[in-house]
Amino acid sequence: MKRAQFMPPQATSPTPAPSPPSHLDEPVLDLAVPVFNEEKDLEPSVRRLHAHLRDTFPYPFRITVADNASTDATPLIAARLAGEFPEVEWIRLAEKGRGRALRAAWTRSRATVLAYLDVDLSTGLAALLPLVAPLLSGHSDLAIGTRLAPGARVVRGPRREVVSRCYNVLLRCTLSVRFSDAQCGFKAVRRDAAERLLPLVRDSGWFFDTELLVAAERAGLRIHEVPVDWVDDPDSRVALLSTALADLRGIARVGWALARGALPAGRRERRSVTPVAVMALTHLLLYAAVRPATGAQVANSLSLLACWTVAQAALGALPLPALAVRLALTAGSLAALRHTVPAAGHRAELAVLAAAHLALVPGVWPLGRNRTESEAS
């Protein structure tokens, strides 16, 4: 029996290591860094960010410095960094506004995932890959860093902590949002989702983030939240008072758009007429019960507020602007009836209220939370 002869393996060349991302590659991630007069922080932050992405991110990437009308040495530093690193680009805008800078950077990019972070790098970079991964896998459409969810580690002063928490509570009460942190400067969106959402966003300043997320929820898109480590920048340039006033104006504008149904609903957010019809019927029954003991306007306000309170407890947060629209329409209808037919009875009042409710069908009052496909399943 012949013994098998051992043959030594032929010498082969070592497997080449993956080549680093090249500026000729179309990036998978385009990370915008909006800046205004950041000559002190820009260079060290971009170098640190570039090193982190080079060492940890497994796909081609780009860092886009979006300079919105800086008047110091920021443009010169950005241009120098873009000349030094193939993965760094620089765009210059003639007007200020973080939202304007992000829109410009994202609109021109063909990357699969569009993201941004603040130049002070307050958010720990270890959360960057967890932020982007659900978008690359197709699990989610947007991803946001949150400082207000379990697992987040935040170091900041009490004033900013209170302002941030109050702002997000206000969003829940007025716009019925479900995301936990609208203001964290650490967000990402798939390009196909951005192409749908950006035409719906009007703000060009700090409210841009909030409006983008509200539009995403209304369209039924999936928003993934990543708890982050976050350290407050003591040299922050954000003017709290003017920013807060601008945010309040933005909330009012978006709330009115929601109440009028001006924001289009996506395939996964279809409102049912049934809850609206039940709410209208309940309002009419309560009105009929209360009306004999009080005036028409008081009975209308009390019964409508009671319906809204019950819906809050049973179905989740409902936006106040939608309640205000319904209250204004029903109260105006009763006033018009009293003006034209002073002797109108209770039945006529009920008929007018029913007509006012029908004017809002299929409903600008979102009864209950919007459900995505994942929640429905």
PDB file of C-alpha atoms in Angstrom, residues 48-339:
ATOM      1  CA  ARG A  48      -9.802  64.149  15.635  1.00  0.00           C
ATOM      2  CA  LEU A  49     -12.934  63.251  13.673  1.00  0.00           C
ATOM      3  CA  HIS A  50     -10.937  62.217  10.605  1.00  0.00           C
ATOM      4  CA  ALA A  51      -8.644  60.005  12.676  1.00  0.00           C
ATOM      5  CA  HIS A  52     -11.625  58.350  14.348  1.00  0.00           C
ATOM      6  CA  LEU A  53     -13.364  57.602  11.055  1.00  0.00           C
ATOM      7  CA  ARG A  54     -10.138  56.405   9.416  1.00  0.00           C
ATOM      8  CA  ASP A  55      -9.487  53.965  12.263  1.00  0.00           C
ATOM      9  CA  THR A  56     -13.006  52.720  13.033  1.00  0.00           C
ATOM     10  CA  PHE A  57     -15.349  53.287  10.090  1.00  0.00           C
ATOM     11  CA  PRO A  58     -15.212  50.400   7.590  1.00  0.00           C
ATOM     12  CA  TYR A  59     -16.583  52.270   4.565  1.00  0.00           C
ATOM     13  CA  PRO A  60     -15.555  55.247   2.448  1.00  0.00           C
ATOM     14  CA  PHE A  61     -16.495  58.495   4.152  1.00  0.00           C
ATOM     15  CA  ARG A  62     -16.437  62.215   3.633  1.00  0.00           C
ATOM     16  CA  ILE A  63     -16.329  65.096   6.102  1.00  0.00           C
ATOM     17  CA  THR A  64     -18.014  68.200   4.719  1.00  0.00           C
ATOM     18  CA  VAL A  65     -17.241  71.424   6.564  1.00  0.00           C
ATOM     19  CA  ALA A  66     -20.249  73.665   5.903  1.00  0.00           C
ATOM     20  CA  ASP A  67     -19.174  77.226   6.641  1.00  0.00           C
ATOM     21  CA  ASN A  68     -22.190  79.488   6.891  1.00  0.00           C
ATOM     22  CA  ALA A  69     -20.927  83.047   6.525  1.00  0.00           C
ATOM     23  CA  SER A  70     -17.989  82.994   8.970  1.00  0.00           C
ATOM     24  CA  THR A  71     -16.154  86.290   9.295  1.00  0.00           C
ATOM     25  CA  ASP A  72     -12.983  85.016  11.007  1.00  0.00           C
ATOM     26  CA  ALA A  73     -10.261  82.612   9.796  1.00  0.00           C
ATOM     27  CA  THR A  74     -12.668  79.657   9.605  1.00  0.00           C
ATOM     28  CA  PRO A  75     -12.820  79.611   5.757  1.00  0.00           C
ATOM     29  CA  LEU A  76      -9.009  79.610   5.470  1.00  0.00           C
ATOM     30  CA  ILE A  77      -8.673  76.735   7.946  1.00  0.00           C
ATOM     31  CA  ALA A  78     -11.421  74.755   6.235  1.00  0.00           C
ATOM     32  CA  ALA A  79      -9.789  75.214   2.822  1.00  0.00           C
ATOM     33  CA  ARG A  80      -6.415  74.111   4.196  1.00  0.00           C
ATOM     34  CA  LEU A  81      -7.896  70.979   5.773  1.00  0.00           C
ATOM     35  CA  ALA A  82      -9.686  70.129   2.533  1.00  0.00           C
ATOM     36  CA  GLY A  83      -6.368  70.402   0.699  1.00  0.00           C
ATOM     37  CA  GLU A  84      -4.601  68.174   3.224  1.00  0.00           C
ATOM     38  CA  PHE A  85      -7.151  65.359   3.558  1.00  0.00           C
ATOM     39  CA  PRO A  86      -8.774  63.744   0.488  1.00  0.00           C
ATOM     40  CA  GLU A  87     -11.807  62.832   2.644  1.00  0.00           C
ATOM     41  CA  VAL A  88     -12.454  66.439   3.726  1.00  0.00           C
ATOM     42  CA  GLU A  89     -14.422  68.915   1.630  1.00  0.00           C
ATOM     43  CA  TRP A  90     -15.476  72.467   2.299  1.00  0.00           C
ATOM     44  CA  ILE A  91     -18.449  74.512   1.159  1.00  0.00           C
ATOM     45  CA  ARG A  92     -19.089  78.175   1.797  1.00  0.00           C
ATOM     46  CA  LEU A  93     -22.518  79.780   2.261  1.00  0.00           C
ATOM     47  CA  ALA A  94     -23.182  83.486   2.125  1.00  0.00           C
ATOM     48  CA  GLU A  95     -25.880  83.403   4.837  1.00  0.00           C
ATOM     49  CA  LYS A  96     -25.976  82.119   8.401  1.00  0.00           C
ATOM     50  CA  GLY A  97     -28.155  79.283   9.654  1.00  0.00           C
ATOM     51  CA  ARG A  98     -27.363  75.729  10.726  1.00  0.00           C
ATOM     52  CA  GLY A  99     -30.365  74.369   8.869  1.00  0.00           C
ATOM     53  CA  ARG A 100     -29.310  76.231   5.735  1.00  0.00           C
ATOM     54  CA  ALA A 101     -25.800  74.748   6.000  1.00  0.00           C
ATOM     55  CA  LEU A 102     -27.098  71.197   6.473  1.00  0.00           C
ATOM     56  CA  ARG A 103     -29.532  71.504   3.591  1.00  0.00           C
ATOM     57  CA  ALA A 104     -26.731  72.675   1.287  1.00  0.00           C
ATOM     58  CA  ALA A 105     -24.345  69.911   2.362  1.00  0.00           C
ATOM     59  CA  TRP A 106     -26.928  67.134   2.172  1.00  0.00           C
ATOM     60  CA  THR A 107     -28.524  68.237  -1.090  1.00  0.00           C
ATOM     61  CA  ARG A 108     -25.239  68.099  -2.994  1.00  0.00           C
ATOM     62  CA  SER A 109     -24.163  64.713  -1.599  1.00  0.00           C
ATOM     63  CA  ARG A 110     -24.729  61.298  -3.190  1.00  0.00           C
ATOM     64  CA  ALA A 111     -23.689  59.317  -0.092  1.00  0.00           C
ATOM     65  CA  THR A 112     -25.985  56.589   1.206  1.00  0.00           C
ATOM     66  CA  VAL A 113     -26.104  58.105   4.699  1.00  0.00           C
ATOM     67  CA  LEU A 114     -26.078  61.822   5.467  1.00  0.00           C
ATOM     68  CA  ALA A 115     -25.179  62.892   8.996  1.00  0.00           C
ATOM     69  CA  TYR A 116     -23.982  65.840  10.988  1.00  0.00           C
ATOM     70  CA  LEU A 117     -22.417  66.650  14.324  1.00  0.00           C
ATOM     71  CA  ASP A 118     -21.499  69.832  16.138  1.00  0.00           C
ATOM     72  CA  VAL A 119     -17.951  71.086  15.693  1.00  0.00           C
ATOM     73  CA  ASP A 120     -17.284  71.081  19.448  1.00  0.00           C
ATOM     74  CA  LEU A 121     -17.623  67.257  19.433  1.00  0.00           C
ATOM     75  CA  SER A 122     -19.637  67.364  22.653  1.00  0.00           C
ATOM     76  CA  THR A 123     -21.057  63.960  21.705  1.00  0.00           C
ATOM     77  CA  GLY A 124     -18.737  61.006  22.205  1.00  0.00           C
ATOM     78  CA  LEU A 125     -17.547  59.674  18.852  1.00  0.00           C
ATOM     79  CA  ALA A 126     -17.942  56.085  20.033  1.00  0.00           C
ATOM     80  CA  ALA A 127     -21.672  56.495  19.267  1.00  0.00           C
ATOM     81  CA  LEU A 128     -21.052  57.351  15.608  1.00  0.00           C
ATOM     82  CA  LEU A 129     -21.000  53.794  14.246  1.00  0.00           C
ATOM     83  CA  PRO A 130     -24.094  52.752  16.296  1.00  0.00           C
ATOM     84  CA  LEU A 131     -25.798  55.861  14.882  1.00  0.00           C
ATOM     85  CA  VAL A 132     -25.073  54.976  11.269  1.00  0.00           C
ATOM     86  CA  ALA A 133     -25.346  51.166  11.379  1.00  0.00           C
ATOM     87  CA  PRO A 134     -29.197  50.929  11.462  1.00  0.00           C
ATOM     88  CA  LEU A 135     -29.367  53.175   8.407  1.00  0.00           C
ATOM     89  CA  LEU A 136     -26.819  51.165   6.455  1.00  0.00           C
ATOM     90  CA  SER A 137     -28.646  47.932   7.264  1.00  0.00           C
ATOM     91  CA  GLY A 138     -31.979  49.408   6.166  1.00  0.00           C
ATOM     92  CA  HIS A 139     -33.535  48.906   9.603  1.00  0.00           C
ATOM     93  CA  SER A 140     -34.214  52.624  10.136  1.00  0.00           C
ATOM     94  CA  ASP A 141     -34.613  55.777   8.083  1.00  0.00           C
ATOM     95  CA  LEU A 142     -33.246  58.309  10.566  1.00  0.00           C
ATOM     96  CA  ALA A 143     -31.068  58.028  13.674  1.00  0.00           C
ATOM     97  CA  ILE A 144     -30.587  60.563  16.435  1.00  0.00           C
ATOM     98  CA  GLY A 145     -28.364  60.828  19.460  1.00  0.00           C
ATOM     99  CA  THR A 146     -30.301  61.307  22.672  1.00  0.00           C
ATOM    100  CA  ARG A 147     -29.171  62.691  26.013  1.00  0.00           C
ATOM    101  CA  LEU A 148     -32.516  61.995  27.659  1.00  0.00           C
ATOM    102  CA  ALA A 149     -32.834  58.219  27.286  1.00  0.00           C
ATOM    103  CA  PRO A 150     -31.626  55.537  29.718  1.00  0.00           C
ATOM    104  CA  GLY A 151     -27.965  54.787  29.147  1.00  0.00           C
ATOM    105  CA  ALA A 152     -26.974  58.335  28.205  1.00  0.00           C
ATOM    106  CA  ARG A 153     -24.249  60.026  30.234  1.00  0.00           C
ATOM    107  CA  VAL A 154     -24.500  63.792  30.271  1.00  0.00           C
ATOM    108  CA  VAL A 155     -22.354  66.463  31.882  1.00  0.00           C
ATOM    109  CA  ARG A 156     -23.856  69.945  31.681  1.00  0.00           C
ATOM    110  CA  GLY A 157     -25.054  72.807  33.835  1.00  0.00           C
ATOM    111  CA  PRO A 158     -28.504  72.879  35.448  1.00  0.00           C
ATOM    112  CA  ARG A 159     -29.764  75.738  33.271  1.00  0.00           C
ATOM    113  CA  ARG A 160     -29.160  73.908  29.999  1.00  0.00           C
ATOM    114  CA  GLU A 161     -30.500  70.694  31.487  1.00  0.00           C
ATOM    115  CA  VAL A 162     -33.781  72.371  32.474  1.00  0.00           C
ATOM    116  CA  VAL A 163     -34.109  74.189  29.137  1.00  0.00           C
ATOM    117  CA  SER A 164     -33.522  70.992  27.157  1.00  0.00           C
ATOM    118  CA  ARG A 165     -35.991  68.905  29.139  1.00  0.00           C
ATOM    119  CA  CYS A 166     -38.664  71.609  29.072  1.00  0.00           C
ATOM    120  CA  TYR A 167     -38.292  71.991  25.313  1.00  0.00           C
ATOM    121  CA  ASN A 168     -38.765  68.287  24.665  1.00  0.00           C
ATOM    122  CA  VAL A 169     -41.763  68.114  27.050  1.00  0.00           C
ATOM    123  CA  LEU A 170     -43.254  71.066  25.175  1.00  0.00           C
ATOM    124  CA  LEU A 171     -42.835  69.201  21.887  1.00  0.00           C
ATOM    125  CA  ARG A 172     -44.672  66.192  23.277  1.00  0.00           C
ATOM    126  CA  CYS A 173     -47.543  68.300  24.577  1.00  0.00           C
ATOM    127  CA  THR A 174     -47.952  70.463  21.481  1.00  0.00           C
ATOM    128  CA  LEU A 175     -46.863  68.352  18.510  1.00  0.00           C
ATOM    129  CA  SER A 176     -47.391  64.855  19.952  1.00  0.00           C
ATOM    130  CA  VAL A 177     -43.863  63.710  19.085  1.00  0.00           C
ATOM    131  CA  ARG A 178     -42.379  60.444  20.311  1.00  0.00           C
ATOM    132  CA  PHE A 179     -38.642  61.036  19.910  1.00  0.00           C
ATOM    133  CA  SER A 180     -36.904  61.931  23.158  1.00  0.00           C
ATOM    134  CA  ASP A 181     -34.299  64.559  22.201  1.00  0.00           C
ATOM    135  CA  ALA A 182     -34.793  66.966  19.316  1.00  0.00           C
ATOM    136  CA  GLN A 183     -31.791  69.218  19.910  1.00  0.00           C
ATOM    137  CA  CYS A 184     -28.794  66.907  20.246  1.00  0.00           C
ATOM    138  CA  GLY A 185     -26.355  67.871  17.473  1.00  0.00           C
ATOM    139  CA  PHE A 186     -25.785  64.273  16.399  1.00  0.00           C
ATOM    140  CA  LYS A 187     -28.115  62.949  13.707  1.00  0.00           C
ATOM    141  CA  ALA A 188     -28.112  60.866  10.535  1.00  0.00           C
ATOM    142  CA  VAL A 189     -30.599  60.169   7.762  1.00  0.00           C
ATOM    143  CA  ARG A 190     -30.662  57.914   4.720  1.00  0.00           C
ATOM    144  CA  ARG A 191     -30.341  59.922   1.531  1.00  0.00           C
ATOM    145  CA  ASP A 192     -33.571  58.564   0.075  1.00  0.00           C
ATOM    146  CA  ALA A 193     -35.412  59.662   3.232  1.00  0.00           C
ATOM    147  CA  ALA A 194     -33.716  63.073   3.151  1.00  0.00           C
ATOM    148  CA  GLU A 195     -34.891  63.612  -0.413  1.00  0.00           C
ATOM    149  CA  ARG A 196     -38.472  63.107   0.780  1.00  0.00           C
ATOM    150  CA  LEU A 197     -38.177  65.227   3.918  1.00  0.00           C
ATOM    151  CA  LEU A 198     -36.082  68.247   2.986  1.00  0.00           C
ATOM    152  CA  PRO A 199     -38.777  69.798   0.738  1.00  0.00           C
ATOM    153  CA  LEU A 200     -41.119  69.743   3.757  1.00  0.00           C
ATOM    154  CA  VAL A 201     -38.711  71.596   6.084  1.00  0.00           C
ATOM    155  CA  ARG A 202     -38.916  75.378   5.988  1.00  0.00           C
ATOM    156  CA  ASP A 203     -36.646  76.385   8.869  1.00  0.00           C
ATOM    157  CA  SER A 204     -33.043  77.345   8.121  1.00  0.00           C
ATOM    158  CA  GLY A 205     -31.840  77.770  11.705  1.00  0.00           C
ATOM    159  CA  TRP A 206     -31.799  75.736  14.916  1.00  0.00           C
ATOM    160  CA  PHE A 207     -35.392  74.493  14.545  1.00  0.00           C
ATOM    161  CA  PHE A 208     -34.372  72.609  11.388  1.00  0.00           C
ATOM    162  CA  ASP A 209     -33.727  69.406  13.387  1.00  0.00           C
ATOM    163  CA  THR A 210     -37.102  69.438  15.099  1.00  0.00           C
ATOM    164  CA  GLU A 211     -39.035  70.139  11.927  1.00  0.00           C
ATOM    165  CA  LEU A 212     -37.170  67.363  10.103  1.00  0.00           C
ATOM    166  CA  LEU A 213     -38.022  64.840  12.840  1.00  0.00           C
ATOM    167  CA  VAL A 214     -41.688  65.894  13.010  1.00  0.00           C
ATOM    168  CA  ALA A 215     -41.986  65.500   9.249  1.00  0.00           C
ATOM    169  CA  ALA A 216     -40.328  62.083   9.483  1.00  0.00           C
ATOM    170  CA  GLU A 217     -42.762  60.880  12.141  1.00  0.00           C
ATOM    171  CA  ARG A 218     -45.713  62.172  10.156  1.00  0.00           C
ATOM    172  CA  ALA A 219     -44.450  60.251   7.129  1.00  0.00           C
ATOM    173  CA  GLY A 220     -44.242  57.056   9.176  1.00  0.00           C
ATOM    174  CA  LEU A 221     -40.453  56.762   8.907  1.00  0.00           C
ATOM    175  CA  ARG A 222     -38.467  54.797  11.473  1.00  0.00           C
ATOM    176  CA  ILE A 223     -36.372  56.881  13.869  1.00  0.00           C
ATOM    177  CA  HIS A 224     -33.636  55.054  15.769  1.00  0.00           C
ATOM    178  CA  GLU A 225     -32.353  56.581  19.018  1.00  0.00           C
ATOM    179  CA  VAL A 226     -28.826  56.112  20.355  1.00  0.00           C
ATOM    180  CA  PRO A 227     -28.040  57.082  23.989  1.00  0.00           C
ATOM    181  CA  VAL A 228     -24.847  59.131  23.906  1.00  0.00           C
ATOM    182  CA  ASP A 229     -22.112  60.387  26.177  1.00  0.00           C
ATOM    183  CA  TRP A 230     -22.322  64.157  26.035  1.00  0.00           C
ATOM    184  CA  VAL A 231     -20.234  66.866  27.691  1.00  0.00           C
ATOM    185  CA  ASP A 232     -21.431  70.459  27.526  1.00  0.00           C
ATOM    186  CA  ASP A 233     -19.181  72.926  25.764  1.00  0.00           C
ATOM    187  CA  PRO A 234     -18.743  75.918  28.120  1.00  0.00           C
ATOM    188  CA  ASP A 235     -17.816  78.084  25.113  1.00  0.00           C
ATOM    189  CA  SER A 236     -21.064  77.370  23.254  1.00  0.00           C
ATOM    190  CA  ARG A 237     -22.167  80.183  20.917  1.00  0.00           C
ATOM    191  CA  VAL A 238     -25.860  79.335  21.134  1.00  0.00           C
ATOM    192  CA  ALA A 239     -27.919  82.304  22.375  1.00  0.00           C
ATOM    193  CA  LEU A 240     -30.519  80.628  24.557  1.00  0.00           C
ATOM    194  CA  LEU A 241     -33.153  83.396  24.551  1.00  0.00           C
ATOM    195  CA  SER A 242     -33.218  84.119  20.825  1.00  0.00           C
ATOM    196  CA  THR A 243     -33.005  80.400  20.010  1.00  0.00           C
ATOM    197  CA  ALA A 244     -35.879  79.630  22.397  1.00  0.00           C
ATOM    198  CA  LEU A 245     -38.068  82.323  20.825  1.00  0.00           C
ATOM    199  CA  ALA A 246     -37.287  81.040  17.337  1.00  0.00           C
ATOM    200  CA  ASP A 247     -38.131  77.505  18.462  1.00  0.00           C
ATOM    201  CA  LEU A 248     -41.475  78.653  19.867  1.00  0.00           C
ATOM    202  CA  ARG A 249     -42.314  80.327  16.562  1.00  0.00           C
ATOM    203  CA  GLY A 250     -41.334  77.139  14.788  1.00  0.00           C
ATOM    204  CA  ILE A 251     -43.527  75.010  17.057  1.00  0.00           C
ATOM    205  CA  ALA A 252     -46.484  77.307  16.427  1.00  0.00           C
ATOM    206  CA  ARG A 253     -45.944  77.209  12.662  1.00  0.00           C
ATOM    207  CA  VAL A 254     -45.566  73.420  12.512  1.00  0.00           C
ATOM    208  CA  GLY A 255     -48.490  72.938  14.900  1.00  0.00           C
ATOM    209  CA  TRP A 256     -50.713  75.007  12.653  1.00  0.00           C
ATOM    210  CA  ALA A 257     -49.533  73.013   9.627  1.00  0.00           C
ATOM    211  CA  LEU A 258     -50.375  69.772  11.426  1.00  0.00           C
ATOM    212  CA  ALA A 259     -53.781  71.068  12.442  1.00  0.00           C
ATOM    213  CA  ARG A 260     -54.578  72.002   8.839  1.00  0.00           C
ATOM    214  CA  GLY A 261     -53.249  68.688   7.529  1.00  0.00           C
ATOM    215  CA  ALA A 262     -50.616  70.549   5.518  1.00  0.00           C
ATOM    216  CA  LEU A 263     -47.909  67.975   6.220  1.00  0.00           C
ATOM    217  CA  PRO A 264     -48.529  64.980   3.968  1.00  0.00           C
ATOM    218  CA  ALA A 265     -48.851  61.554   5.558  1.00  0.00           C
ATOM    219  CA  GLY A 266     -46.838  58.669   4.202  1.00  0.00           C
ATOM    220  CA  ARG A 267     -47.814  55.140   3.313  1.00  0.00           C
ATOM    221  CA  ARG A 268     -47.515  54.003   6.927  1.00  0.00           C
ATOM    222  CA  GLU A 269     -49.485  56.863   8.463  1.00  0.00           C
ATOM    223  CA  ARG A 270     -53.100  56.692   7.367  1.00  0.00           C
ATOM    224  CA  ARG A 271     -55.634  58.188   9.700  1.00  0.00           C
ATOM    225  CA  SER A 272     -58.847  56.379  10.330  1.00  0.00           C
ATOM    226  CA  VAL A 273     -62.127  58.226  10.122  1.00  0.00           C
ATOM    227  CA  THR A 274     -63.605  56.031  12.862  1.00  0.00           C
ATOM    228  CA  PRO A 275     -61.831  57.612  15.886  1.00  0.00           C
ATOM    229  CA  VAL A 276     -62.686  61.070  14.588  1.00  0.00           C
ATOM    230  CA  ALA A 277     -66.344  60.090  14.206  1.00  0.00           C
ATOM    231  CA  VAL A 278     -66.395  58.625  17.733  1.00  0.00           C
ATOM    232  CA  MET A 279     -64.849  61.810  19.125  1.00  0.00           C
ATOM    233  CA  ALA A 280     -67.384  63.987  17.312  1.00  0.00           C
ATOM    234  CA  LEU A 281     -70.310  61.873  18.517  1.00  0.00           C
ATOM    235  CA  THR A 282     -69.024  61.964  22.095  1.00  0.00           C
ATOM    236  CA  HIS A 283     -68.707  65.723  21.899  1.00  0.00           C
ATOM    237  CA  LEU A 284     -72.286  66.083  20.669  1.00  0.00           C
ATOM    238  CA  LEU A 285     -73.651  63.814  23.434  1.00  0.00           C
ATOM    239  CA  LEU A 286     -71.756  65.703  26.137  1.00  0.00           C
ATOM    240  CA  TYR A 287     -72.896  69.006  24.663  1.00  0.00           C
ATOM    241  CA  ALA A 288     -76.515  67.867  24.740  1.00  0.00           C
ATOM    242  CA  ALA A 289     -76.107  66.861  28.392  1.00  0.00           C
ATOM    243  CA  VAL A 290     -74.402  70.063  29.531  1.00  0.00           C
ATOM    244  CA  ARG A 291     -76.257  72.597  27.391  1.00  0.00           C
ATOM    245  CA  PRO A 292     -79.473  72.853  29.479  1.00  0.00           C
ATOM    246  CA  ALA A 293     -77.465  73.999  32.494  1.00  0.00           C
ATOM    247  CA  THR A 294     -75.256  76.588  30.810  1.00  0.00           C
ATOM    248  CA  GLY A 295     -74.709  78.733  27.714  1.00  0.00           C
ATOM    249  CA  ALA A 296     -73.865  77.363  24.278  1.00  0.00           C
ATOM    250  CA  GLN A 297     -70.226  78.488  24.229  1.00  0.00           C
ATOM    251  CA  VAL A 298     -69.502  77.242  27.755  1.00  0.00           C
ATOM    252  CA  ALA A 299     -71.164  73.892  27.006  1.00  0.00           C
ATOM    253  CA  ASN A 300     -69.164  73.575  23.798  1.00  0.00           C
ATOM    254  CA  SER A 301     -65.837  74.371  25.487  1.00  0.00           C
ATOM    255  CA  LEU A 302     -66.458  72.059  28.462  1.00  0.00           C
ATOM    256  CA  SER A 303     -67.618  69.105  26.373  1.00  0.00           C
ATOM    257  CA  LEU A 304     -64.813  69.439  23.829  1.00  0.00           C
ATOM    258  CA  LEU A 305     -62.191  69.772  26.569  1.00  0.00           C
ATOM    259  CA  ALA A 306     -63.621  66.688  28.306  1.00  0.00           C
ATOM    260  CA  CYS A 307     -63.314  64.697  25.056  1.00  0.00           C
ATOM    261  CA  TRP A 308     -59.741  65.839  24.624  1.00  0.00           C
ATOM    262  CA  THR A 309     -58.845  64.913  28.216  1.00  0.00           C
ATOM    263  CA  VAL A 310     -60.299  61.419  27.858  1.00  0.00           C
ATOM    264  CA  ALA A 311     -58.472  60.945  24.565  1.00  0.00           C
ATOM    265  CA  GLN A 312     -55.213  62.035  26.208  1.00  0.00           C
ATOM    266  CA  ALA A 313     -55.557  59.311  28.821  1.00  0.00           C
ATOM    267  CA  ALA A 314     -56.784  56.611  26.453  1.00  0.00           C
ATOM    268  CA  LEU A 315     -54.847  57.228  23.252  1.00  0.00           C
ATOM    269  CA  GLY A 316     -51.742  59.194  24.150  1.00  0.00           C
ATOM    270  CA  ALA A 317     -50.656  62.782  23.681  1.00  0.00           C
ATOM    271  CA  LEU A 318     -52.750  64.883  21.300  1.00  0.00           C
ATOM    272  CA  PRO A 319     -51.495  68.191  19.892  1.00  0.00           C
ATOM    273  CA  LEU A 320     -52.958  71.331  21.413  1.00  0.00           C
ATOM    274  CA  PRO A 321     -53.053  73.220  18.082  1.00  0.00           C
ATOM    275  CA  ALA A 322     -55.472  70.618  16.692  1.00  0.00           C
ATOM    276  CA  LEU A 323     -57.721  71.078  19.731  1.00  0.00           C
ATOM    277  CA  ALA A 324     -57.584  74.847  19.226  1.00  0.00           C
ATOM    278  CA  VAL A 325     -58.650  74.493  15.586  1.00  0.00           C
ATOM    279  CA  ARG A 326     -61.590  72.275  16.480  1.00  0.00           C
ATOM    280  CA  LEU A 327     -62.613  74.584  19.333  1.00  0.00           C
ATOM    281  CA  ALA A 328     -62.387  77.672  17.116  1.00  0.00           C
ATOM    282  CA  LEU A 329     -64.444  76.043  14.351  1.00  0.00           C
ATOM    283  CA  THR A 330     -67.239  74.813  16.637  1.00  0.00           C
ATOM    284  CA  ALA A 331     -67.351  78.054  18.649  1.00  0.00           C
ATOM    285  CA  GLY A 332     -67.417  80.097  15.449  1.00  0.00           C
ATOM    286  CA  SER A 333     -70.232  77.954  14.066  1.00  0.00           C
ATOM    287  CA  LEU A 334     -72.334  78.492  17.194  1.00  0.00           C
ATOM    288  CA  ALA A 335     -71.672  82.244  17.103  1.00  0.00           C
ATOM    289  CA  ALA A 336     -72.692  82.408  13.431  1.00  0.00           C
ATOM    290  CA  LEU A 337     -75.878  80.495  14.191  1.00  0.00           C
ATOM    291  CA  ARG A 338     -76.777  82.824  17.079  1.00  0.00           C
ATOM    292  CA  HIS A 339     -76.121  85.847  14.881  1.00  0.00           C
TER     293      HIS A 339
END
